[in-house]
Short mmCIF file of C-alpha atoms and ligand atoms in Angstrom, two decimals:
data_model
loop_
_atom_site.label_atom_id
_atom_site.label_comp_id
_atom_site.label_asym_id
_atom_site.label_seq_id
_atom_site.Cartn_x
_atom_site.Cartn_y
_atom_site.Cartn_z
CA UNK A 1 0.00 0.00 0.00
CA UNK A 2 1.25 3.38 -0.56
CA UNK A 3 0.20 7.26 1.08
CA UNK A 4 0.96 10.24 -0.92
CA UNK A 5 1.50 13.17 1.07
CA UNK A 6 3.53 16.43 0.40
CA UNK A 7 6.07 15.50 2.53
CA UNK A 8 7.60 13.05 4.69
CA UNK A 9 10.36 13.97 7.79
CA UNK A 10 11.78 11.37 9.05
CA UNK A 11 12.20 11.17 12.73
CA UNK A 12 9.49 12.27 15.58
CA UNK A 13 12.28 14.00 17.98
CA UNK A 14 12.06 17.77 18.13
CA UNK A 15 13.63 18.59 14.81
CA UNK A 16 11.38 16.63 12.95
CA UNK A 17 7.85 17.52 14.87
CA UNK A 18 9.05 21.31 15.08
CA UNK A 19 9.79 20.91 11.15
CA UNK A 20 6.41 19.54 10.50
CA UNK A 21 4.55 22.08 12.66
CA UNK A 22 5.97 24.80 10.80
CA UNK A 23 5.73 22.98 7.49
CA UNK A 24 2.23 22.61 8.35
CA UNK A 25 1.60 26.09 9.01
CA UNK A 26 2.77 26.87 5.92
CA UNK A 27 -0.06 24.51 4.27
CA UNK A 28 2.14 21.83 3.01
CA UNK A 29 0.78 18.61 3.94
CA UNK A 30 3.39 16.26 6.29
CA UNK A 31 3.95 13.05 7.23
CA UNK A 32 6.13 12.55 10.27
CA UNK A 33 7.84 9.00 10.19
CA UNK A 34 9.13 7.61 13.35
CA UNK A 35 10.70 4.23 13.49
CA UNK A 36 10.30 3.99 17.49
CA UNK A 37 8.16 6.19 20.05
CA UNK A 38 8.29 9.87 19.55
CA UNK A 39 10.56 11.51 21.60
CA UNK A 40 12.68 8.27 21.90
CA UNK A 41 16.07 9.37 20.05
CA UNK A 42 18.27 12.14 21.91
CA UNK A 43 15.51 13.89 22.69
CA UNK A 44 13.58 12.31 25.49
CA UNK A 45 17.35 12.05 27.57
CA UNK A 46 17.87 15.94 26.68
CA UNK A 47 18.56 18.09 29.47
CA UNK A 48 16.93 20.35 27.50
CA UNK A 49 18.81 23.62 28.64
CA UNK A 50 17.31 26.52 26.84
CA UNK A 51 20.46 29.13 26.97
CA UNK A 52 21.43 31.88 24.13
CA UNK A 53 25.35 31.90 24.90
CA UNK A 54 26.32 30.95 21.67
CA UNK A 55 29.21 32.64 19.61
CA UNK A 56 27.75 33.16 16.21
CA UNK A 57 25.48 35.57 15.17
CA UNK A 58 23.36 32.89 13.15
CA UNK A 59 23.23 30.59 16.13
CA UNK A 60 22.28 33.12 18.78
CA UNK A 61 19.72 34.91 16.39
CA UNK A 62 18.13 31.02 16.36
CA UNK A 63 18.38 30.63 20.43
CA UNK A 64 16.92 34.15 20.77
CA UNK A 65 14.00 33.34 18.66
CA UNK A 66 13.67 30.08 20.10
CA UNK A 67 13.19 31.43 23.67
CA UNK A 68 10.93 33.10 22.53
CA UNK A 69 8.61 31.03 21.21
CA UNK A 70 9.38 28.99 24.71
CA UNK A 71 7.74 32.04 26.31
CA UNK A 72 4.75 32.20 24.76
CA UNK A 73 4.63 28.34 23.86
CA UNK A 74 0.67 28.11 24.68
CA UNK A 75 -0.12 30.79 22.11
CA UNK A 76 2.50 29.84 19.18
CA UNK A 77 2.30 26.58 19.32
CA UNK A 78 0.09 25.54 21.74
CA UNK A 79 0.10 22.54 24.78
CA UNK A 80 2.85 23.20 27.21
CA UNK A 81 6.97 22.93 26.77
CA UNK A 82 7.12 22.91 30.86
CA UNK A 83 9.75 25.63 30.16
CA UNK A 84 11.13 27.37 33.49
CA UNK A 85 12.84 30.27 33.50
CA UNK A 86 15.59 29.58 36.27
CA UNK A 87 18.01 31.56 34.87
CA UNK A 88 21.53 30.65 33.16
CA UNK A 89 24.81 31.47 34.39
CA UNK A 90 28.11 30.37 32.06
CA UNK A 91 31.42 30.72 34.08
CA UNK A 92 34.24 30.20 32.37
CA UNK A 93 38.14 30.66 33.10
CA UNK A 94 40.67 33.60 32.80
CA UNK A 95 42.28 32.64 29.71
CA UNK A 96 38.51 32.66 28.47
CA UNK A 97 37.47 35.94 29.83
CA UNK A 98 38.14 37.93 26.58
CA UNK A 99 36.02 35.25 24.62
CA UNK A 100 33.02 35.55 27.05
CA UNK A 101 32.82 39.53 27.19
CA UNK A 102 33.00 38.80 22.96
CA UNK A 103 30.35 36.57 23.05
CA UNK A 104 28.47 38.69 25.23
CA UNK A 105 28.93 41.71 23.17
CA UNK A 106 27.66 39.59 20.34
CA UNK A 107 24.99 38.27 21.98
CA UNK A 108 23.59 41.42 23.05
CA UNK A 109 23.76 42.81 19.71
CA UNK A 110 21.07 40.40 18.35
CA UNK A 111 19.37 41.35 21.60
CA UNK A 112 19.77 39.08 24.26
CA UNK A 113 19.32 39.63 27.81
CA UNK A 114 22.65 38.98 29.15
CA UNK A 115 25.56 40.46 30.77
CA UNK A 116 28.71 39.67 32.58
CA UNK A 117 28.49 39.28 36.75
CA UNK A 118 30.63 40.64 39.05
CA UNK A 119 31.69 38.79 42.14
CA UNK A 120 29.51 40.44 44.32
CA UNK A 121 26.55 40.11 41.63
CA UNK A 122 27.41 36.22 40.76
CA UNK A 123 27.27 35.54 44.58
CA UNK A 124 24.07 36.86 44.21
CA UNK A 125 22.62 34.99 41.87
CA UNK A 126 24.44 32.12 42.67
CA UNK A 127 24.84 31.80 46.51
CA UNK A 128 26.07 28.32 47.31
CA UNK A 129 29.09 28.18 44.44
CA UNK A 130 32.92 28.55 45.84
CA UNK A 131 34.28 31.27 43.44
CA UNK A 132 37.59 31.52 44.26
CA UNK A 133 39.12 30.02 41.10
CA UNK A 134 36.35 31.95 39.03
CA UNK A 135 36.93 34.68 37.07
CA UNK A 136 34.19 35.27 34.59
CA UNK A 137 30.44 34.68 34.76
CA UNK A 138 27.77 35.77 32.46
CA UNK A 139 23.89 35.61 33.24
CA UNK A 140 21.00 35.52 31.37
CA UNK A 141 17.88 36.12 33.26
CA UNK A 142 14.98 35.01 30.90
CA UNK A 143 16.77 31.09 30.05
CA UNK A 144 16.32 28.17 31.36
CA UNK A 145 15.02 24.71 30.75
CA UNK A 146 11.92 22.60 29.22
CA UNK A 147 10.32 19.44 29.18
CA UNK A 148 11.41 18.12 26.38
CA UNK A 149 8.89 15.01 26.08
CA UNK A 150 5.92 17.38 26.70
CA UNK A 151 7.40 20.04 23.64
CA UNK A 152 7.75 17.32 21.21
CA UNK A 153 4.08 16.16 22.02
CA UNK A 154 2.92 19.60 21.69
CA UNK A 155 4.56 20.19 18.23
CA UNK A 156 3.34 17.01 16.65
CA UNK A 157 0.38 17.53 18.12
CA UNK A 158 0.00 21.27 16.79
CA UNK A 159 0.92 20.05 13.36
CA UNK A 160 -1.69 17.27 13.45
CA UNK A 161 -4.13 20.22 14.24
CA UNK A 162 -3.13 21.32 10.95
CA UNK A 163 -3.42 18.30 8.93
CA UNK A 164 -0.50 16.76 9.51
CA UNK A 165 -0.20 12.76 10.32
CA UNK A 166 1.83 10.87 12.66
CA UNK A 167 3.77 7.35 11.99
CA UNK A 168 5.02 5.64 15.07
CA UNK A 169 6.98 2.13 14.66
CA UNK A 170 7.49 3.21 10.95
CA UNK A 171 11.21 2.59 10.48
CA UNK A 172 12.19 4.08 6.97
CA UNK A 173 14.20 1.79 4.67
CA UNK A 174 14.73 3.28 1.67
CA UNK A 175 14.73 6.60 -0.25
CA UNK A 176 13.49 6.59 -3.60
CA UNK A 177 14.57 8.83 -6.34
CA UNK A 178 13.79 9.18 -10.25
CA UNK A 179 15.87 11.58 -12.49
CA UNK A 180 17.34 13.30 -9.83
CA UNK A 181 14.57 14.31 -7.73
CA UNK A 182 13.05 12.12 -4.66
CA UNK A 183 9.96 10.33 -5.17
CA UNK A 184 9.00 9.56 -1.58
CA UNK A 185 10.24 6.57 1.09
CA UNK A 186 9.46 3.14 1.78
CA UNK A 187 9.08 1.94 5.54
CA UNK A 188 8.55 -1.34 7.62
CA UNK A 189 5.11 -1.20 6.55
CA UNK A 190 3.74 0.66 3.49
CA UNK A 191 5.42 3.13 1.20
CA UNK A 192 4.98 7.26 1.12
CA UNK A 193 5.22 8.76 -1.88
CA UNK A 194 6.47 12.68 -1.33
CA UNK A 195 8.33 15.19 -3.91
CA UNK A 196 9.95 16.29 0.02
CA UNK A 197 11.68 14.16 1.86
CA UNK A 198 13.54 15.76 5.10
CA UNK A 199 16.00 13.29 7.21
CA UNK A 200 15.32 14.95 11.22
CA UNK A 201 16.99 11.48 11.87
CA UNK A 202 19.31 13.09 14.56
CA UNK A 203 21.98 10.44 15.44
CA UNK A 204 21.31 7.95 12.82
CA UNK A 205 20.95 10.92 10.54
CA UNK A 206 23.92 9.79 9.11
CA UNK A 207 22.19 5.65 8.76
CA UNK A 208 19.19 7.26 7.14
CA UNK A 209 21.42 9.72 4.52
CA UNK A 210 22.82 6.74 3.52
CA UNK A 211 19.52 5.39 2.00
CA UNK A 212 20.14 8.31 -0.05
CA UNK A 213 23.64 7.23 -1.24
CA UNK A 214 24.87 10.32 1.06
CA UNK A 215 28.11 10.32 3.28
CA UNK A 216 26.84 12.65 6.22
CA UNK A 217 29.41 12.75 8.72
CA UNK A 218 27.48 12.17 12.09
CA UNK A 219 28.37 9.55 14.99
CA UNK A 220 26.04 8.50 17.11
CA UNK A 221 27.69 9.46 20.59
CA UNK A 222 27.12 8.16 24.20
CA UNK A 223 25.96 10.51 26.73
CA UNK A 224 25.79 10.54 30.19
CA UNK A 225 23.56 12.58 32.82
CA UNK A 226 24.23 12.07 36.48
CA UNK A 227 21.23 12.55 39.05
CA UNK A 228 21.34 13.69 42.42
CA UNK A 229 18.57 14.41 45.61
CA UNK A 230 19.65 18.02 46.46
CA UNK A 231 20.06 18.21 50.35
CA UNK A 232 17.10 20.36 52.88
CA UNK A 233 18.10 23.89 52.89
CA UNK A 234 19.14 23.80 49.12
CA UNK A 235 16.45 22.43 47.29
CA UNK A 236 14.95 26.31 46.21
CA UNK A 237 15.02 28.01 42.70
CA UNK A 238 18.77 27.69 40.96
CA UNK A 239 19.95 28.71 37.53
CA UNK A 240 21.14 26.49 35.22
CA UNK A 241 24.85 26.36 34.97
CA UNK A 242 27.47 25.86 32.50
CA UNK A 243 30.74 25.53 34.34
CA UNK A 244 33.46 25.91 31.40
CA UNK A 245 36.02 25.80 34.68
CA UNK A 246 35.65 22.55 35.76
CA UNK A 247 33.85 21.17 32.70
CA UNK A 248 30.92 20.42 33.64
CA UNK A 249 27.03 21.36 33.90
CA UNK A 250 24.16 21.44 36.12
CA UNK A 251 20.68 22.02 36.27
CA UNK A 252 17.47 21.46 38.66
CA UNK A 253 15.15 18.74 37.50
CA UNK A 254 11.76 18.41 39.82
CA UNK A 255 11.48 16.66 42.78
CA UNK A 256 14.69 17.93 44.34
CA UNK A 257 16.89 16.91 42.29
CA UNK A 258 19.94 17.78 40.10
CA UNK A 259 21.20 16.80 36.45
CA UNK A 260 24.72 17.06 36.17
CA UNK A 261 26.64 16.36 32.90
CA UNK A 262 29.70 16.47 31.35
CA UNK A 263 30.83 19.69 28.65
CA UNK A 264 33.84 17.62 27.41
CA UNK A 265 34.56 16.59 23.08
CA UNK A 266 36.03 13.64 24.59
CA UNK A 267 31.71 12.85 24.65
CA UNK A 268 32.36 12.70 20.70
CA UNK A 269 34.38 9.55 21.53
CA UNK A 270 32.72 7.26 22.46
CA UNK A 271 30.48 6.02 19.05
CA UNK A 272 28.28 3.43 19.43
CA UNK A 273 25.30 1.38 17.84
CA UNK A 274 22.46 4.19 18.46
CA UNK A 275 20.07 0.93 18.73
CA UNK A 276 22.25 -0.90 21.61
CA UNK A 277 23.99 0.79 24.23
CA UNK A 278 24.21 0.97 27.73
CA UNK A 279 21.35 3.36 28.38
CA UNK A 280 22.77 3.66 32.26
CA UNK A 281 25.14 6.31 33.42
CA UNK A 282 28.73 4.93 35.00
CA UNK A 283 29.53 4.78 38.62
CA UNK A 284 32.21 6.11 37.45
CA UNK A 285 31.00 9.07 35.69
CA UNK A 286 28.48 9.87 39.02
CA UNK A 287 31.68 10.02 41.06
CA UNK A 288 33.35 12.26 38.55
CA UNK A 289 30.78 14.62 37.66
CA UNK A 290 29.32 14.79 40.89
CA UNK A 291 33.11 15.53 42.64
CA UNK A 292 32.85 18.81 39.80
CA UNK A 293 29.38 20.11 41.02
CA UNK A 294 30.58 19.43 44.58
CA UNK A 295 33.44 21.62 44.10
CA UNK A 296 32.00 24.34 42.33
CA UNK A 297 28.95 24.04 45.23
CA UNK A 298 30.13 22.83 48.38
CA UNK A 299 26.92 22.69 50.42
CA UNK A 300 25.61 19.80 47.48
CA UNK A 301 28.81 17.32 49.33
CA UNK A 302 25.10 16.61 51.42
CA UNK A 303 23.69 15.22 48.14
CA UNK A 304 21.97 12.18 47.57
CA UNK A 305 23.23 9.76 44.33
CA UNK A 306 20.20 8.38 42.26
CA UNK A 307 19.46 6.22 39.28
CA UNK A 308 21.43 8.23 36.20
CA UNK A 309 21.06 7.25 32.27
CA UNK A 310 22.40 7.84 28.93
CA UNK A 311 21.66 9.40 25.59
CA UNK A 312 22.88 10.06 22.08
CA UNK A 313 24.18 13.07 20.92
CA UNK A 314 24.65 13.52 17.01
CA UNK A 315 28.21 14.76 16.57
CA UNK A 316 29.14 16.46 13.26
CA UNK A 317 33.18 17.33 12.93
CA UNK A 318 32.44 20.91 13.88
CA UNK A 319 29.65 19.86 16.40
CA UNK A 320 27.37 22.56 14.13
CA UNK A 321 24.36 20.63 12.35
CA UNK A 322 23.71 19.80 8.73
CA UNK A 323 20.55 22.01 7.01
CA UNK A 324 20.89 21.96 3.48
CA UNK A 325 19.27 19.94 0.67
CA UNK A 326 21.27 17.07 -1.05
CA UNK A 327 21.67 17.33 -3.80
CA UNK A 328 20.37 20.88 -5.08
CA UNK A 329 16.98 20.96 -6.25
CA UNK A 330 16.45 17.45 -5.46
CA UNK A 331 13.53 17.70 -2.80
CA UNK A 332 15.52 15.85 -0.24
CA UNK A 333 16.82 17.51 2.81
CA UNK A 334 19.07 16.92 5.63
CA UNK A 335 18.13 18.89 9.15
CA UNK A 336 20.01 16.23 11.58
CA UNK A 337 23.57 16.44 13.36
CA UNK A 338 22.86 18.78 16.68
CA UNK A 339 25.99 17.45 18.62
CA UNK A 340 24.44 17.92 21.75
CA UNK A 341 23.03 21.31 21.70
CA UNK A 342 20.27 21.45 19.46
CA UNK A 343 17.01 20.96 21.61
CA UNK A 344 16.91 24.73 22.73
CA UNK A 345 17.53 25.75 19.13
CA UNK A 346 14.33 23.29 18.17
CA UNK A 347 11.72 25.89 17.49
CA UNK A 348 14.25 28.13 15.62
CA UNK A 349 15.21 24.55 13.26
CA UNK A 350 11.79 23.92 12.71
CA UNK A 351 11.42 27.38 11.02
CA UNK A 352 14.43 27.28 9.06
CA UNK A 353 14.13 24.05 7.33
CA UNK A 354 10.56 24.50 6.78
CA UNK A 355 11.35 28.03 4.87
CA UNK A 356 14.71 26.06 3.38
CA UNK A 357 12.04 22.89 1.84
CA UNK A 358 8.76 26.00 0.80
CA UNK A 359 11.92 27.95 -0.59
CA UNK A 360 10.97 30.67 0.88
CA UNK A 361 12.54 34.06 -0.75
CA UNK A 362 12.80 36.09 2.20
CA UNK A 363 13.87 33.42 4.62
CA UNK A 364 14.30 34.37 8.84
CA UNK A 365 17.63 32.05 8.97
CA UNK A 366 20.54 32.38 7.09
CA UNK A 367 21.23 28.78 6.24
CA UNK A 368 24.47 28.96 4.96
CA UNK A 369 26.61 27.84 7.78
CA UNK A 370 24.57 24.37 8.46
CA UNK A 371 25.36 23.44 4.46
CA UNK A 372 26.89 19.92 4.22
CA UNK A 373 29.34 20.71 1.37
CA UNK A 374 31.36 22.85 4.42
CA UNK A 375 33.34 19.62 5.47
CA UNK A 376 34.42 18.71 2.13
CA UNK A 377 35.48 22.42 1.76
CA UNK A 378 37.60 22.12 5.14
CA UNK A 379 35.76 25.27 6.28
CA UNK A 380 33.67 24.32 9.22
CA UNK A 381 31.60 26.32 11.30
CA UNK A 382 34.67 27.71 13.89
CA UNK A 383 33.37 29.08 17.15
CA UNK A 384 35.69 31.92 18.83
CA UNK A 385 36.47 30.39 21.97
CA UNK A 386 37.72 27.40 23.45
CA UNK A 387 34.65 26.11 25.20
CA UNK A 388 33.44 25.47 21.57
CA UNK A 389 31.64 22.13 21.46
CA UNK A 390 28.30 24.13 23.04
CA UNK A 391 28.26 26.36 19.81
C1 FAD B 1 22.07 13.59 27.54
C2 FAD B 1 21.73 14.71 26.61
C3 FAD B 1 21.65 16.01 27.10
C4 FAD B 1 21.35 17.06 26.24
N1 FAD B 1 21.18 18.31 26.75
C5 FAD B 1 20.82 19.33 25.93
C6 FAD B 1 20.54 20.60 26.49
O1 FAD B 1 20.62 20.80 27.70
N2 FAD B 1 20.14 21.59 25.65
C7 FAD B 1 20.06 21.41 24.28
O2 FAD B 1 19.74 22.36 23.58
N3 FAD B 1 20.30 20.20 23.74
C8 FAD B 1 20.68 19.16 24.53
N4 FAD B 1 20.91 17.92 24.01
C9 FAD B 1 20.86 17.76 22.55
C10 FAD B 1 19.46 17.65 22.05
O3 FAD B 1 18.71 16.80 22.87
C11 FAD B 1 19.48 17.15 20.61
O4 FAD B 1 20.30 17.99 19.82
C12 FAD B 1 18.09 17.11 20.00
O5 FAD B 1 17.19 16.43 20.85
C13 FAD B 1 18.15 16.42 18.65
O6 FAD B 1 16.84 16.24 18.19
P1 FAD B 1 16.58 15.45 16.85
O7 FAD B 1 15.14 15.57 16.57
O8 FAD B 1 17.57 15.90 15.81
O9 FAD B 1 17.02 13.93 17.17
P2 FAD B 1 16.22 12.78 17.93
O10 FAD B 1 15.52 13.25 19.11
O11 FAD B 1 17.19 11.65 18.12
O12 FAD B 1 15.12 12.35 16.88
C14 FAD B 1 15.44 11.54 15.75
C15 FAD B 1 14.34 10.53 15.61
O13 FAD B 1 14.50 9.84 14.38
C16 FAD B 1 14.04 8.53 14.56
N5 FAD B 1 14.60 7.71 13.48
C17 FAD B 1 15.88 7.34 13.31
N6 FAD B 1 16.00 6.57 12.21
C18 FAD B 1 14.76 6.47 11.66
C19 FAD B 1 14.25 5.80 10.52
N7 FAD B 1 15.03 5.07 9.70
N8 FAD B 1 12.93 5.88 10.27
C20 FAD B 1 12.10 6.61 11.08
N9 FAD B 1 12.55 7.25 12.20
C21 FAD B 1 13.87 7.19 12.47
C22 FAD B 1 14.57 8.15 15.93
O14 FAD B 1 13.87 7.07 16.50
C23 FAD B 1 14.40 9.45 16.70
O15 FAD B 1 13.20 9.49 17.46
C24 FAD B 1 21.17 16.83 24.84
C25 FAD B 1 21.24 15.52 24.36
C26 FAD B 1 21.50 14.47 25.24
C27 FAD B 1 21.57 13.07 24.70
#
């Protein structure tokens, strides 16, 4: 049996539900193909951190926009994101410090809320950290984090209110093409014919661009997020933070408790099979990551270990996502590759590849930087500091 539809994105994570809301809006008729639950690739284990620190203008124009629609998520998109706006805080070293008041500058000129702390304000915001070996801190007031389960469902289920349909336990298995443009997929169970095809395939973006005859250069990369049971007397409202000092970040999840992570490439080592990995986080990594948040918070030494897991990020050679379509003209399209900071940009993504695939003439997003040809080019995207894998 086959479905004809105006297009088909693969993968029901953010990118591809955000993607097919917007498509939707735009009155092109989507179907959104997911080979497992929605939500069940990178991100349903996001810590979905919804910052706008990023070094390039394209990137923070995105995260800007993004929060944005995070604000008012009942009225743009409608359902909830569960977004709360703790606050952000990025601290980062003194050989750093000129690359954060950059960034800052930067980031301001697009219009973000954000500055750079003093002591006295950072101590402020940020009452139970040890500062003494840190020497720059920037804040942004309006961030913070989502649900990312809950936005998914609320962008699928936005573009369904528009027309849209829903695949679960469709696994794609094939791309179809005729005379250079694509004809639609075939799945586990019937076929979808489509003159759009858009791989949101996140980290087996790369698997699926293969179906395609396409070498995109995205490993599917092991993850780990620690959990902890904050002690009495700290268990009240606390920013996110990205701790460039000691590597590390950390963020209140409900219930009291604590997600702690790693900001580290060496997460871009460790490839595995994206359909059989050990979904766990190490005792190993607990005791590491934990000893960093301990350090940069003393009063948490009172905190309580729990259950942590694992989760893939999609890690390009620049950590920057592909956005382009492959090859021009062809009606296919690549939107997969976040590296491990694309959930916050999700909204922003959705918007850019639906105006990318509806060729839209006066598009919001620049998508020049995401194109895939950049690798092949040696020009990736750079970013100006050190701390460079979050963008
Ligand atoms: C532990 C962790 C922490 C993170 N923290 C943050 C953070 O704080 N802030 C932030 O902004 N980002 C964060 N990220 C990154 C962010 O979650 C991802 O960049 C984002 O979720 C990627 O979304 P996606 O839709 O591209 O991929 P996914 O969510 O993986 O969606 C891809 C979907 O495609 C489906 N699929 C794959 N192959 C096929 C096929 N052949 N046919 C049909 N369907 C298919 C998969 O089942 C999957 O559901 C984090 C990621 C992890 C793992």
């Amino acid at each position: 049996m086959s479905r004809t539809f105006d297009a088909v994105v693969i993968g029901g994570g953010i990118m591809g539900c955000a993607t097919a809301f917007e498509l939707s809006r735009r009155g092109v008729g989507v179907a959104v193909l997911e080979k497992g639950a929605l939500a069940s690739g990178s991100t349903g284990r996001s810590s979905a951190i919804v910052r706008q620190h990023y070094s390039n203008e394209t990137t923070a124009r995105m995260a800007l926009y993004a929060l944005g629609v995070f604000q008012e998520f009942e009225e743009r998109v409608g359902g909830g994101s569960g977004f709360v706006p703790s606050g952000f805080v990025v601290l980062v070293p003194e050989a750093d410090r000129e690359g954060l008041e950059a960034n800052v500058a930067l980031q301001k000129g697009v219009g973000i809320d954000t500055r750079v702390l003093s002591r006295e304000e950072l101590r402020e915001v940020l009452p139970d950290a040890a500062s003494a070996d840190l020497v720059a801190a920037a804040y942004e007031p309006a961030s913070g984090y989502a649900d990312p389960h809950r936005t998914t469902t609320s962008f699928v289920d936005g573009a369904k209110r528009l027309g849209a349909e829903l695949f679960v336990d469709h696994e794609v298995t094939g791309i179809r093409f005729s005379g250079g443009r694509v004809l639609g997929v075939d799945t586990v169970r019937e076929r979808f014919d489509a003159p759009l095809v858009v791989n949101c395939a996140g980290p087996w973006g790369g698997r699926v661009a293969s179906l395609a005859d396409l070498s995109v250069p995205v490993a599917p990369c092991r993850a780990q997020v620690a959990v902890f049971g904050r002690p009495e007397g700290h268990r009240g409202p606390h920013p996110v933070v990205l701790d460039f000092v000691h590597a590390s970040y950390f963020r209140p999840e409900t219930g009291d408790l604590m997600l702690v992570g790693l900001i580290d490439p060496k997460e871009g080592d460790d490839v595995v099979d994206p359909d059989d990995y050990p979904d766990h986080s190490d005792a190993t990594f607990d005791l590491d990551v934990g000893q960093r948040w301990m350090a940069r918070c003393p009063p948490m030494e009172a905190a309580s270990a729990r259950r942590g897991y694992s989760g893939l990020y999609a890690v390009t050679p620049d950590w920057h996502p592909v956005i382009d379509e492959v090859p021009e003209g062809s009606g296919h399209f690549l939107c997969t590759g976040f590296s491990g900071h694309g959930f916050k940009l999700g909204p922003a993504v959705g918007r850019l590849a639906a105006e990318l695939v509806t060729r839209e003439s006066d598009p919001l997003f620049d998508a020049h930087m995401f194109r895939l040809s950049r690798f092949a080019a040696g020009d990736p995207v750079r970013s100006r500091y050190a701390y460079s894998i979050t963008g």
